[in-house]
Coordinates of C-alpha atoms and ligand atoms in Angstrom, one line a residue:
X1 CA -29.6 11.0 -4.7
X2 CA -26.4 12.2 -5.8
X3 CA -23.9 10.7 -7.5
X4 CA -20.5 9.8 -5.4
X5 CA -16.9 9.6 -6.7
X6 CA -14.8 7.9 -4.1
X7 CA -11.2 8.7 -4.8
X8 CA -8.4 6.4 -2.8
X9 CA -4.7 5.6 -3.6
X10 CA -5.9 2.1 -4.8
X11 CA -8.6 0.8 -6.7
X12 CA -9.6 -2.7 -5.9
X13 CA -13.0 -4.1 -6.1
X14 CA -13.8 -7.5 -5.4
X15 CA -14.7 -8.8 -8.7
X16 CA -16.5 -11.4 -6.4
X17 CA -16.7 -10.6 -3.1
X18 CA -17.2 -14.1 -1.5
X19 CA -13.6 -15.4 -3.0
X20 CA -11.8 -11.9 -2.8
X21 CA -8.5 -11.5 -1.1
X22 CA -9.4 -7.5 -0.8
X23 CA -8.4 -6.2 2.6
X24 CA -11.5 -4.4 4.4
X25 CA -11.1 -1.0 3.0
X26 CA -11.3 -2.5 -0.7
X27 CA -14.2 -4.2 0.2
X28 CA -15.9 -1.5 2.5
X29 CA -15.9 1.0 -0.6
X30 CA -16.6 -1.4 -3.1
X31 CA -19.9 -2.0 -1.1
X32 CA -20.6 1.7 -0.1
X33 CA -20.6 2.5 -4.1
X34 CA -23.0 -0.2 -5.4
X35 CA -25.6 1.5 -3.7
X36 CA -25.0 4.6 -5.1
X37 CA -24.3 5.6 -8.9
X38 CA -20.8 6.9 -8.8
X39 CA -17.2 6.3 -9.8
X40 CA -14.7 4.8 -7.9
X41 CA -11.3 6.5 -9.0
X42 CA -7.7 6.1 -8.5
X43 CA -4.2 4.5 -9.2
X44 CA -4.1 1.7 -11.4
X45 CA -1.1 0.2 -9.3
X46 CA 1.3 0.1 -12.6
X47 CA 3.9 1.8 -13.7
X48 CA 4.4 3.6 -16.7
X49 CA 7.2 4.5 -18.3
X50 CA 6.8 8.6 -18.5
X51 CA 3.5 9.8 -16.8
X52 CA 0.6 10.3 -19.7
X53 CA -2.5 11.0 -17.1
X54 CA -4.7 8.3 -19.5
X55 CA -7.4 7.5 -17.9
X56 CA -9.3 4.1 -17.7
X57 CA -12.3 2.7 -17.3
X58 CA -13.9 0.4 -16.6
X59 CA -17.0 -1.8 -14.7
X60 CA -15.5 -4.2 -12.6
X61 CA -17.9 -6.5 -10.1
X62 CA -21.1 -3.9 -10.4
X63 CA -19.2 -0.6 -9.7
X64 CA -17.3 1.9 -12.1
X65 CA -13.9 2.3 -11.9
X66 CA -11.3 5.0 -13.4
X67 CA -7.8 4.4 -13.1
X68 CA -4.5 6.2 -14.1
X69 CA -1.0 4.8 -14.1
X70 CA 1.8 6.5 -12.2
X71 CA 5.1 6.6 -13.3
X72 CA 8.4 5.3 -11.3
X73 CA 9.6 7.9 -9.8
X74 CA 6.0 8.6 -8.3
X75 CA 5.7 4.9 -6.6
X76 CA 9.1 5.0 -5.3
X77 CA 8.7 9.3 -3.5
X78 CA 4.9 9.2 -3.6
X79 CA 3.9 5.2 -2.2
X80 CA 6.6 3.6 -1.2
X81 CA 8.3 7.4 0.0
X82 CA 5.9 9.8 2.1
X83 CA 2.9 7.8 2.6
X84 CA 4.3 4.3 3.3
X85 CA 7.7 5.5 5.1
X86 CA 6.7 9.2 6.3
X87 CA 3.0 9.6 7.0
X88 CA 2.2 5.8 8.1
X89 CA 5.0 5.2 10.8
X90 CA 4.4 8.7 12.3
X91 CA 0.5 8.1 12.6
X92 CA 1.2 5.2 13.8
X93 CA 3.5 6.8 16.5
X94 CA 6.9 5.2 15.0
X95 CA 8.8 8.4 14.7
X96 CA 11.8 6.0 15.3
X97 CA 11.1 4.3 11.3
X98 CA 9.5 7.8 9.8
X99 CA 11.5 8.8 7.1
X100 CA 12.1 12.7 6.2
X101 CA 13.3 13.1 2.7
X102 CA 12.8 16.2 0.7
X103 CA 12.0 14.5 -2.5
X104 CA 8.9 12.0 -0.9
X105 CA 7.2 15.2 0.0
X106 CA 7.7 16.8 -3.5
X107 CA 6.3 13.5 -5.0
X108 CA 3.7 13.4 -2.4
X109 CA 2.6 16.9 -3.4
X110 CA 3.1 15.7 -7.3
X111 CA 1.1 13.0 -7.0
X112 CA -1.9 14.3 -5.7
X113 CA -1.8 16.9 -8.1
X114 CA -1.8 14.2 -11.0
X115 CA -4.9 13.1 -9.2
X116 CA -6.6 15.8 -9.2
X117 CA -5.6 16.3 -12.8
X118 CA -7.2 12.5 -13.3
X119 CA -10.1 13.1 -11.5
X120 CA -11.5 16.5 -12.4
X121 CA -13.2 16.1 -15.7
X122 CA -15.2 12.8 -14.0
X123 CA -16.8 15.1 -11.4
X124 CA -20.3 16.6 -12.4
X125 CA -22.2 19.9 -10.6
X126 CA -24.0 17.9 -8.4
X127 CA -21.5 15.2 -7.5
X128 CA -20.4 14.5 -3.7
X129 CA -16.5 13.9 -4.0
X130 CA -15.5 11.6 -0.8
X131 CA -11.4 10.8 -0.3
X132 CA -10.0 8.0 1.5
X133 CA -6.6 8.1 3.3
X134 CA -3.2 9.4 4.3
X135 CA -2.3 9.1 0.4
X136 CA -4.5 12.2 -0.3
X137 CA -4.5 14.4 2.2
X138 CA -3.5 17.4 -0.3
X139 CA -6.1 16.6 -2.6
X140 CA -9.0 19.1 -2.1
X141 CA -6.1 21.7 -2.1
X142 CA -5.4 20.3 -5.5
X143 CA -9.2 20.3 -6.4
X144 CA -10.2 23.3 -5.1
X145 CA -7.1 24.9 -7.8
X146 CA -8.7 23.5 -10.5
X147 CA -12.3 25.3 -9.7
X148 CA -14.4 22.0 -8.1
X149 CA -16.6 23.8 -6.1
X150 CA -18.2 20.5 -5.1
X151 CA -18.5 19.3 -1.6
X152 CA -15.4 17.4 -1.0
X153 CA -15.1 14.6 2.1
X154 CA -12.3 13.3 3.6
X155 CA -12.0 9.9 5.7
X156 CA -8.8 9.0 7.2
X157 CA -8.5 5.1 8.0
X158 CA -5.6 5.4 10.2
X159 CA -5.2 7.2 13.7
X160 CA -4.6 10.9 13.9
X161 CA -1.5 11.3 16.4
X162 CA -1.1 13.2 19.2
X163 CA 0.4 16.9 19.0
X164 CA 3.5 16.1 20.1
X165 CA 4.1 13.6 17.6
X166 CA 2.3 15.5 14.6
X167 CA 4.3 18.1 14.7
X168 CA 7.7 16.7 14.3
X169 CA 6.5 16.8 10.6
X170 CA 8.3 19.4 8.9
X171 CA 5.6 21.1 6.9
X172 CA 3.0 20.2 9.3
X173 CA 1.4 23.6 9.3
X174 CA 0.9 23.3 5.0
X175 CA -0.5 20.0 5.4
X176 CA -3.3 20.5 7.5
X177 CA -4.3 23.8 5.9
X178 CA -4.5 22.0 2.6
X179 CA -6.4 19.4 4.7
X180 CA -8.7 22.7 6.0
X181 CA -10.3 22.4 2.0
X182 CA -12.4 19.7 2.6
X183 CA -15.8 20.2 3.6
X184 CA -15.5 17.5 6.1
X185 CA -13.0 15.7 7.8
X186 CA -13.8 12.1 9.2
X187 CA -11.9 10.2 11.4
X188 CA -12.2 6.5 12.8
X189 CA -12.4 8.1 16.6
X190 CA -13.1 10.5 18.9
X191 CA -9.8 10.2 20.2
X192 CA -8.4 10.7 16.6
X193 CA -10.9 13.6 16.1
X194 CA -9.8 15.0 20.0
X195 CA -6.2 15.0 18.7
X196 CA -6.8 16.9 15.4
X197 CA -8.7 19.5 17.3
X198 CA -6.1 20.0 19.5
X199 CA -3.6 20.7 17.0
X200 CA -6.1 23.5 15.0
X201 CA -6.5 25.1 19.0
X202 CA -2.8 24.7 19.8
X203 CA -0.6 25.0 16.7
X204 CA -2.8 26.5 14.8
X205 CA -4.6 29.3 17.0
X206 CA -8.3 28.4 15.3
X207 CA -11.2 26.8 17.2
X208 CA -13.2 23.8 16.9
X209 CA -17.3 24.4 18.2
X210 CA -18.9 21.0 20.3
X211 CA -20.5 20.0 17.4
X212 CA -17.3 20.0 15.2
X213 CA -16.9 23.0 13.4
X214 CA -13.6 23.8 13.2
X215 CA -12.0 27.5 12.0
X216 CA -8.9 27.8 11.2
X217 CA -6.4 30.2 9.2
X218 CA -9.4 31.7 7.2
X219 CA -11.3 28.6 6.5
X220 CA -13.9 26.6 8.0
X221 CA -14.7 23.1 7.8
X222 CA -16.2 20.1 9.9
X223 CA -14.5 17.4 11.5
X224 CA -16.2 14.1 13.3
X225 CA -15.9 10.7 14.2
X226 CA -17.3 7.6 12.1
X227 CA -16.3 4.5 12.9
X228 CA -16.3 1.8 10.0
X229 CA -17.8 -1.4 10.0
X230 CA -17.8 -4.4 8.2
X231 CA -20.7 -5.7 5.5
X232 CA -22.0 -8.1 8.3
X233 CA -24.7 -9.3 5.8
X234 CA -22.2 -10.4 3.3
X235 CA -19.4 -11.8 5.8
X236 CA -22.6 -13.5 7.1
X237 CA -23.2 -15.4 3.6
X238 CA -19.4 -16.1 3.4
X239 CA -19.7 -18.0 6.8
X240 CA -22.3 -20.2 5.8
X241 CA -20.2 -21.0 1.9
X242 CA -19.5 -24.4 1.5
X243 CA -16.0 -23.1 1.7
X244 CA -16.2 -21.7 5.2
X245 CA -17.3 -25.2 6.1
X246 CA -14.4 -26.9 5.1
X247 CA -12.1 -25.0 6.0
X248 CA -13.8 -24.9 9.4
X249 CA -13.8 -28.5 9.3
X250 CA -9.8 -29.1 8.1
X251 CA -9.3 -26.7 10.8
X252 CA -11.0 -29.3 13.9
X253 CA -9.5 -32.0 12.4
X254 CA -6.0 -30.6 12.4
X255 CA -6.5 -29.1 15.7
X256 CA -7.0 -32.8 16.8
X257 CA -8.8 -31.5 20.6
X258 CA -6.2 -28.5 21.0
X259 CA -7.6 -25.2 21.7
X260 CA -6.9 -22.9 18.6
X261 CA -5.4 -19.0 19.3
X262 CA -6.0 -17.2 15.7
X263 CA -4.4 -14.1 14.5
X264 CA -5.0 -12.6 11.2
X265 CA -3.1 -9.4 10.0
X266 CA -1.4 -7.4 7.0
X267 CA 2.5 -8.7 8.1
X268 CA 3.0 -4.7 9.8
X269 CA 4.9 -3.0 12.6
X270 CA 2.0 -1.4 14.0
X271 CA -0.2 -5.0 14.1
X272 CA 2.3 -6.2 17.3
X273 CA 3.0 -9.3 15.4
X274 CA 6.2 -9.7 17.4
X275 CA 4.7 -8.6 20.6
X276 CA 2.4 -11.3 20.1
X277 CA 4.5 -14.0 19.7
X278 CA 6.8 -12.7 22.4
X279 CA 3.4 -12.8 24.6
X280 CA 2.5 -16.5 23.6
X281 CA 6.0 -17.6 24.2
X282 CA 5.6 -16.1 28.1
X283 CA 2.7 -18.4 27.8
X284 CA 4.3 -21.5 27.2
X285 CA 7.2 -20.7 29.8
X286 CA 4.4 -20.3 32.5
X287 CA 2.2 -23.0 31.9
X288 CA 3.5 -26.1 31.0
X289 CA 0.3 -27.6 31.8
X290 CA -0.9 -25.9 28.2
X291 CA 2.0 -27.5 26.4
X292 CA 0.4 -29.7 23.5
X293 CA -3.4 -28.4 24.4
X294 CA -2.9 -25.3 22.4
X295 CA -1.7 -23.9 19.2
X296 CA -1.8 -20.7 17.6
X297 CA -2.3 -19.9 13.6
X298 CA -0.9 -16.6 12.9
X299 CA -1.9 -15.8 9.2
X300 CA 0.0 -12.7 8.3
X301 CA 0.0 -11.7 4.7
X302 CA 2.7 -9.8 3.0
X303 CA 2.5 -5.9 2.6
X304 CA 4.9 -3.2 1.1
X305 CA 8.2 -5.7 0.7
X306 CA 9.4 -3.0 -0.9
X307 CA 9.8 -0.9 2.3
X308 CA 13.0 -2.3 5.0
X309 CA 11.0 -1.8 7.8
X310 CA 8.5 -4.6 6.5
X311 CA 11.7 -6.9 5.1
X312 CA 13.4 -6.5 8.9
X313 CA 10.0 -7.3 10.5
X314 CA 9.5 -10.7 8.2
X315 CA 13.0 -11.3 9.2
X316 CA 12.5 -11.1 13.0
X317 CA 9.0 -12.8 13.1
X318 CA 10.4 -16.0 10.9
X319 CA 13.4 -15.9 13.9
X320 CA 11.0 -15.5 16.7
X321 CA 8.5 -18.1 15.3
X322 CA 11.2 -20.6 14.8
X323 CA 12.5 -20.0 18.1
X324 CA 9.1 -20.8 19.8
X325 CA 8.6 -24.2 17.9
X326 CA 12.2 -25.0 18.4
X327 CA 12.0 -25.0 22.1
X328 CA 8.6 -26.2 22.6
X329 CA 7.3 -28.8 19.5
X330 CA 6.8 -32.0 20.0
X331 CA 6.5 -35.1 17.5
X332 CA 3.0 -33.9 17.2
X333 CA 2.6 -31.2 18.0
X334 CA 3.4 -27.4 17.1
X335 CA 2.7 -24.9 18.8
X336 CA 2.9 -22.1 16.3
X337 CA 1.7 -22.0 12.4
X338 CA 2.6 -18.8 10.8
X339 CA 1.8 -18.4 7.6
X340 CA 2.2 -15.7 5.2
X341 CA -0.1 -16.7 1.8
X342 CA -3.6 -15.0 1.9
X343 CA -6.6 -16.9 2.0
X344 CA -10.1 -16.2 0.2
X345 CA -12.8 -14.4 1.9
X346 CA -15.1 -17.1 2.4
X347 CA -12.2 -19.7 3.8
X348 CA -11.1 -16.8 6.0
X349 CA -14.5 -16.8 7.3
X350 CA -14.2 -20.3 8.0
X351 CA -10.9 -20.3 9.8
X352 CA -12.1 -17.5 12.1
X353 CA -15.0 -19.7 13.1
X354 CA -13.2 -22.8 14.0
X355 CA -10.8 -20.6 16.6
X356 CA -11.2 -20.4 20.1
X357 CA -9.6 -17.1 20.5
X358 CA -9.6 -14.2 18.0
X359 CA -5.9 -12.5 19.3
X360 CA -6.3 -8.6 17.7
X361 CA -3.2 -6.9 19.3
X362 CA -2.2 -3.9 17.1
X363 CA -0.2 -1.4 18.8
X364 CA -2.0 1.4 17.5
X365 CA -4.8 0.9 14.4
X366 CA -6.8 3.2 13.0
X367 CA -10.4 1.0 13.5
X368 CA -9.1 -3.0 13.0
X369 CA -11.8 -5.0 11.0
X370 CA -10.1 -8.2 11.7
X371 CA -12.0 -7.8 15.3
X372 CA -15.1 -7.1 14.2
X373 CA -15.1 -10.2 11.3
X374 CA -13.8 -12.9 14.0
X375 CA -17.1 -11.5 16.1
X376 CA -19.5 -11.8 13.4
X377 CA -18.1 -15.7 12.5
X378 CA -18.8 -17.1 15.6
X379 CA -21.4 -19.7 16.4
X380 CA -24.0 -18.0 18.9
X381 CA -24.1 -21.7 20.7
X382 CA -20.3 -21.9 20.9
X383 CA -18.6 -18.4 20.7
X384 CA -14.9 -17.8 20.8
X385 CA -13.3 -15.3 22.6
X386 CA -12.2 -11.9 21.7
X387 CA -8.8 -10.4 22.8
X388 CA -8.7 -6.9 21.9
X389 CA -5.8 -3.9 21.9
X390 CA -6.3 -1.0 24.0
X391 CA -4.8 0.7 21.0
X392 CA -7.3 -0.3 18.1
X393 CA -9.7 1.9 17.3
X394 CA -12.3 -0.7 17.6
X395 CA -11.7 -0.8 21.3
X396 CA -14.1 1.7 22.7
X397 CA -17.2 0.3 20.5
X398 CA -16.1 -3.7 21.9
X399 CA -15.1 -3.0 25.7
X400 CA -17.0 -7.0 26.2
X401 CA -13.7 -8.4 25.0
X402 CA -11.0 -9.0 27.1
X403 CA -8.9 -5.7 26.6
X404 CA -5.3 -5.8 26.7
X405 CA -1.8 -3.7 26.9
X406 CA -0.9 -5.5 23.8
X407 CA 3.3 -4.2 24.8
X408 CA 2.7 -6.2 28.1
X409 CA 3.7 -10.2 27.6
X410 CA 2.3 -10.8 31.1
X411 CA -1.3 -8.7 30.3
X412 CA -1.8 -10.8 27.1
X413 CA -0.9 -14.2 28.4
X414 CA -3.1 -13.6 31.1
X415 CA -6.0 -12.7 28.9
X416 CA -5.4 -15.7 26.6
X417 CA -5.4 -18.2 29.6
X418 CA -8.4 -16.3 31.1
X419 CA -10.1 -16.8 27.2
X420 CA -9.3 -20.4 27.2
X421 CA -11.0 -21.4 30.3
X422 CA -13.7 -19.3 30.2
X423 CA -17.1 -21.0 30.8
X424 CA -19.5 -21.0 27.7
X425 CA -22.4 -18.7 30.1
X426 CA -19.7 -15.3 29.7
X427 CA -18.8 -16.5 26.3
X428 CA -21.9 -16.5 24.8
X429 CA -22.8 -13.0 27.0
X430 CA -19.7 -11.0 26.1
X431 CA -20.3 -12.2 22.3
X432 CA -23.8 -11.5 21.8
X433 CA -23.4 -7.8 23.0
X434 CA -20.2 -7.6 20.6
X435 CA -22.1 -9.3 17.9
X436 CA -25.2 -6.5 18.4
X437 CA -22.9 -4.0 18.0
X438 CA -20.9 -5.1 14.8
X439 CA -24.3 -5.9 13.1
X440 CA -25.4 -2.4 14.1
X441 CA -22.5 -0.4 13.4
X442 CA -22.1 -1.9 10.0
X443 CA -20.5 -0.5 6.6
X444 CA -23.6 1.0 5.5
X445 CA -24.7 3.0 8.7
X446 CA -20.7 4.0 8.3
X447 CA -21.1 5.3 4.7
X448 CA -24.9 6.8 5.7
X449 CA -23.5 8.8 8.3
X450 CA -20.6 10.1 6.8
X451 CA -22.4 11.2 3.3
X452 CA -25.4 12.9 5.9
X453 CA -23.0 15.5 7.3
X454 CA -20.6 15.4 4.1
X455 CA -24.8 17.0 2.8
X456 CA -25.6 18.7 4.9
X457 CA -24.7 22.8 4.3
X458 CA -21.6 23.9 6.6
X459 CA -23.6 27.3 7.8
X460 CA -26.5 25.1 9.4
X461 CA -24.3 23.5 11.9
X462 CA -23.0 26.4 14.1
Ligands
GDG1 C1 -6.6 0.0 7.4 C2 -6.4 0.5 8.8 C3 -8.8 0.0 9.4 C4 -6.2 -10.2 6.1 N1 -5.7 -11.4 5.7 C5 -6.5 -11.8 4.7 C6 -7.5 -10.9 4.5 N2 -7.3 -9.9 5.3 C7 -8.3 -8.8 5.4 C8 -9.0 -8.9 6.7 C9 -9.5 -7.5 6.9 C10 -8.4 -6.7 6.2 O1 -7.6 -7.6 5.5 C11 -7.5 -6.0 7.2 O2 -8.2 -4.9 7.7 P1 -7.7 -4.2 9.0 O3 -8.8 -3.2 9.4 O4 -7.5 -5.2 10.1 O5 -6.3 -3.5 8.7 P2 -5.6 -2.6 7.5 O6 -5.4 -3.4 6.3 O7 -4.4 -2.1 8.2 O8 -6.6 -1.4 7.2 C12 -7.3 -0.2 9.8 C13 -9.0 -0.3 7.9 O9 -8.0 0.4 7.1 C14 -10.4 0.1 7.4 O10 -10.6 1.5 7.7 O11 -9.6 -0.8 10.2 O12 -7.1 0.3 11.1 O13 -5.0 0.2 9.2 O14 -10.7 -7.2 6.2 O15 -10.1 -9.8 6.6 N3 -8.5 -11.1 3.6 C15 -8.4 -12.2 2.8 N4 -7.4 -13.2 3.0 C16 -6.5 -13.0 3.9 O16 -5.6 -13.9 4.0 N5 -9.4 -12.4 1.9

């Protein structure tokens, strides 16, 4: 087998991954490389003074991992600049918060030329090279310089957006030809992989073949769709920790009889966080009859303060949610609990399982594993209900949930009064065939399938 270097903006591996506070992706690749013998390389997440390129290594919870530091000027045009306040609003469709600035795409293109720099002497003959995210979409460009002749994979977490969209990007056209240097480019959807296509037809005058071959401006490479799971096997074992059980337990008691709405998201624009709120307030208008039979735990953990967008949206959810507990609490009761401190994996797993509804209403998301773990920590007697975006890309692989317009109040108070009288015969029906399908459509059949084409010779395909 060959070895794998998985290259991503951060490096995170859950040292354990039962009490880990890693978001999905962290823990995805942390379990995709302990299968394999491989590195796991990228930014440290400090800051040093002038940029040296040192690297560092180091074996953190069974997987290898080389980090270097960035300096200053990188995190504020490089993170917090074109990837956090260019690239992620416009794939998210929020040209209204994309940010052009000359300098973030100079310390964009910088930055994944220091990686490359980083990277290079780790990668061996035989290595397969697989990059994650918007953060490196120049990087085989970069590689490809520096003589790696090494099959080279790219995964993009997010959604790929529509023509229209894309191309208000000034320098579109250099970006995806750099992106044209990687053997194979993987995206959480077909509709993501529809929309690139389009693009190389339509801007770019080059042609994509059914089975994904795509030539364009005198290269070829392969695109595709793999959707990413979650480690079912491990969130499994994290449901049944002690952990899970009391917080599953502090949960019922608290709840004292109520029905229990959960939400659990990165505190982001593109989750609907105030849509959602907006939606349960409608809720409460409508039907008093719910008032003091319900509650909803919105567990929202804080993500890139450094970035306005994200300071504004704290702002207005901490407004909205006091809003809704100032017109409706009672003594005892309140209808809302937000909470922005992050909880660890296995108590997660346990909150999920105590709530009736699992409320998933991004407006656009690249896959969503918050879906896919509230499925998987549900009690096959007893299931909760799923509420699900049309926008998430884990829509089309869990159409048994009740799917939703999550910009429409009326649509999702609807679904969450349809969820919280439906009869335990649909409940358990809708959640076994959603279960099947997380448990099938795990992390590992994701990694398999993506390092099986990322293998498998280019002139075979056609
Ligand atoms: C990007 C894409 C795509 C949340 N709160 C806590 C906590 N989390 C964990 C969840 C979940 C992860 O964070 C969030 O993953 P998502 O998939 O929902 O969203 P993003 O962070 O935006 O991830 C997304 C993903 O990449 C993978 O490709 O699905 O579309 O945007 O795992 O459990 N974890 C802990 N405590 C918390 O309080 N331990």
């Amino acid at each position: 087998m060959n070895r794998l270097i998985v290259i991503s903006n951060r490096v995170n591996p859950p040292t354990d991954p039962s009490v880990a506070t890693s978001g999905g992706l962290a823990m995805a690749l942390a379990a995709a490389l302990r299968e394999y013998s491989g590195i796991w390389f990228g930014w440290s997440g400090e800051t040093a003074e002038t940029y040296t390129g040192q690297l560092s290594i180091d074996r953190i919870g069974g997987v290898t991992v080389a980090t270097i530091d960035l300096d200053e000027q990188d995190r504020q045009e490089y993170y917090n600049g074109y990837a956090n306040k260019t690239l992620w609003p416009l794939f998210h469709y929020r040209t209204d918060l994309t940010a052009y600035e000359r300098s973030f795409g100079v310390g964009y293109e910088r930055v994944n030329g220091r990686f490359a720099q980083g990277v290079r002497p780790l990668i061996e003959a035989d290595d397969l090279v697989w990059v994650h995210d918007y953060h490196l979409l120049l990087l085989a460009q970069e590689l490809r310089r520096l003589g790696v002749k090494n099959r080279i994979g790219f995964f993009l977490h997010i959604p790929w957006p529509g023509r229209r969209t894309f191309t208000t990007l000034p320098k579109h056209r250099q970006l995806v030809e750099a992106l044209l240097d990687y053997d194979l480019i993987g995206f959480q959807t077909e509709d993501s992989c529809d929309a690139f296509a389009d693009y190389v037809v339509h801007t770019l005058g080059g042609t994509v073949s059914e089975d994904g071959v795509v030539q364009a401006r005198g290269k070829t490479t392969r695109i595709g769709a793999f959707p990413i799971g979650i480690d079912a096997e491990a969130f499994d074992a994290a449901v049944r920790s002690p952990a899970a059980e009391s917080y599953r337990e502090r949960m019922r008691v608290s709840a004292a009889g109520r029905k229990t709405i959960l939400g659990v998201d990165r505190l982001d624009y593109s989750k609907g966080l105030e849509e959602r709120f907006l939606a349960y307030e409608q809720l409460l208008t409508d039907h008093p009859e719910l008032h003091e039979h319900v509650l909803m735990l919105q567990i929202a953990i804080l993500s890139r303060e450094e970035v306005d967008a994200y300071q504004d949206l704290r702002e207005r959810l901490d407004t909205v949610s006091g809003r809704i507990n100032g017109a409706f609490a009672s003594v005892d009761w309140v209808p809302l609990r937000y909470v922005n401190r992050p909880y660890r994996r296995d108590e997660l797993a346990g909150i999920y399982r105590a709530a009736d509804i699992g409320l998933v209403t991004p407006l656009r998301d690249g896959m969503n594993l918050v879906a896919k773990e509230y499925v998987a920590a549900q009690d096959p007697d007893d299931p909760g209900v799923l509420i699900l975006s049309e926008f998430a890309g884990a829509a089309p692989q869990m159409p048994e949930a009740l799917i939703v317009n999550p910009v429409s109040r009326e649509d999702v108070a609807e679904a969450i009064r349809r969820g919280l009288s439906m009869p335990l015969e649909e409940r358990k029906a809708r959640w076994e065939a959603l279960a099947k399908g997380v448990r099938k459509e795990n992390v590992t059949a994701w990694r398999d399938s993506f390092v099986a084409v990322l293998e498998r010779p280019l002139l075979t395909a056609a």
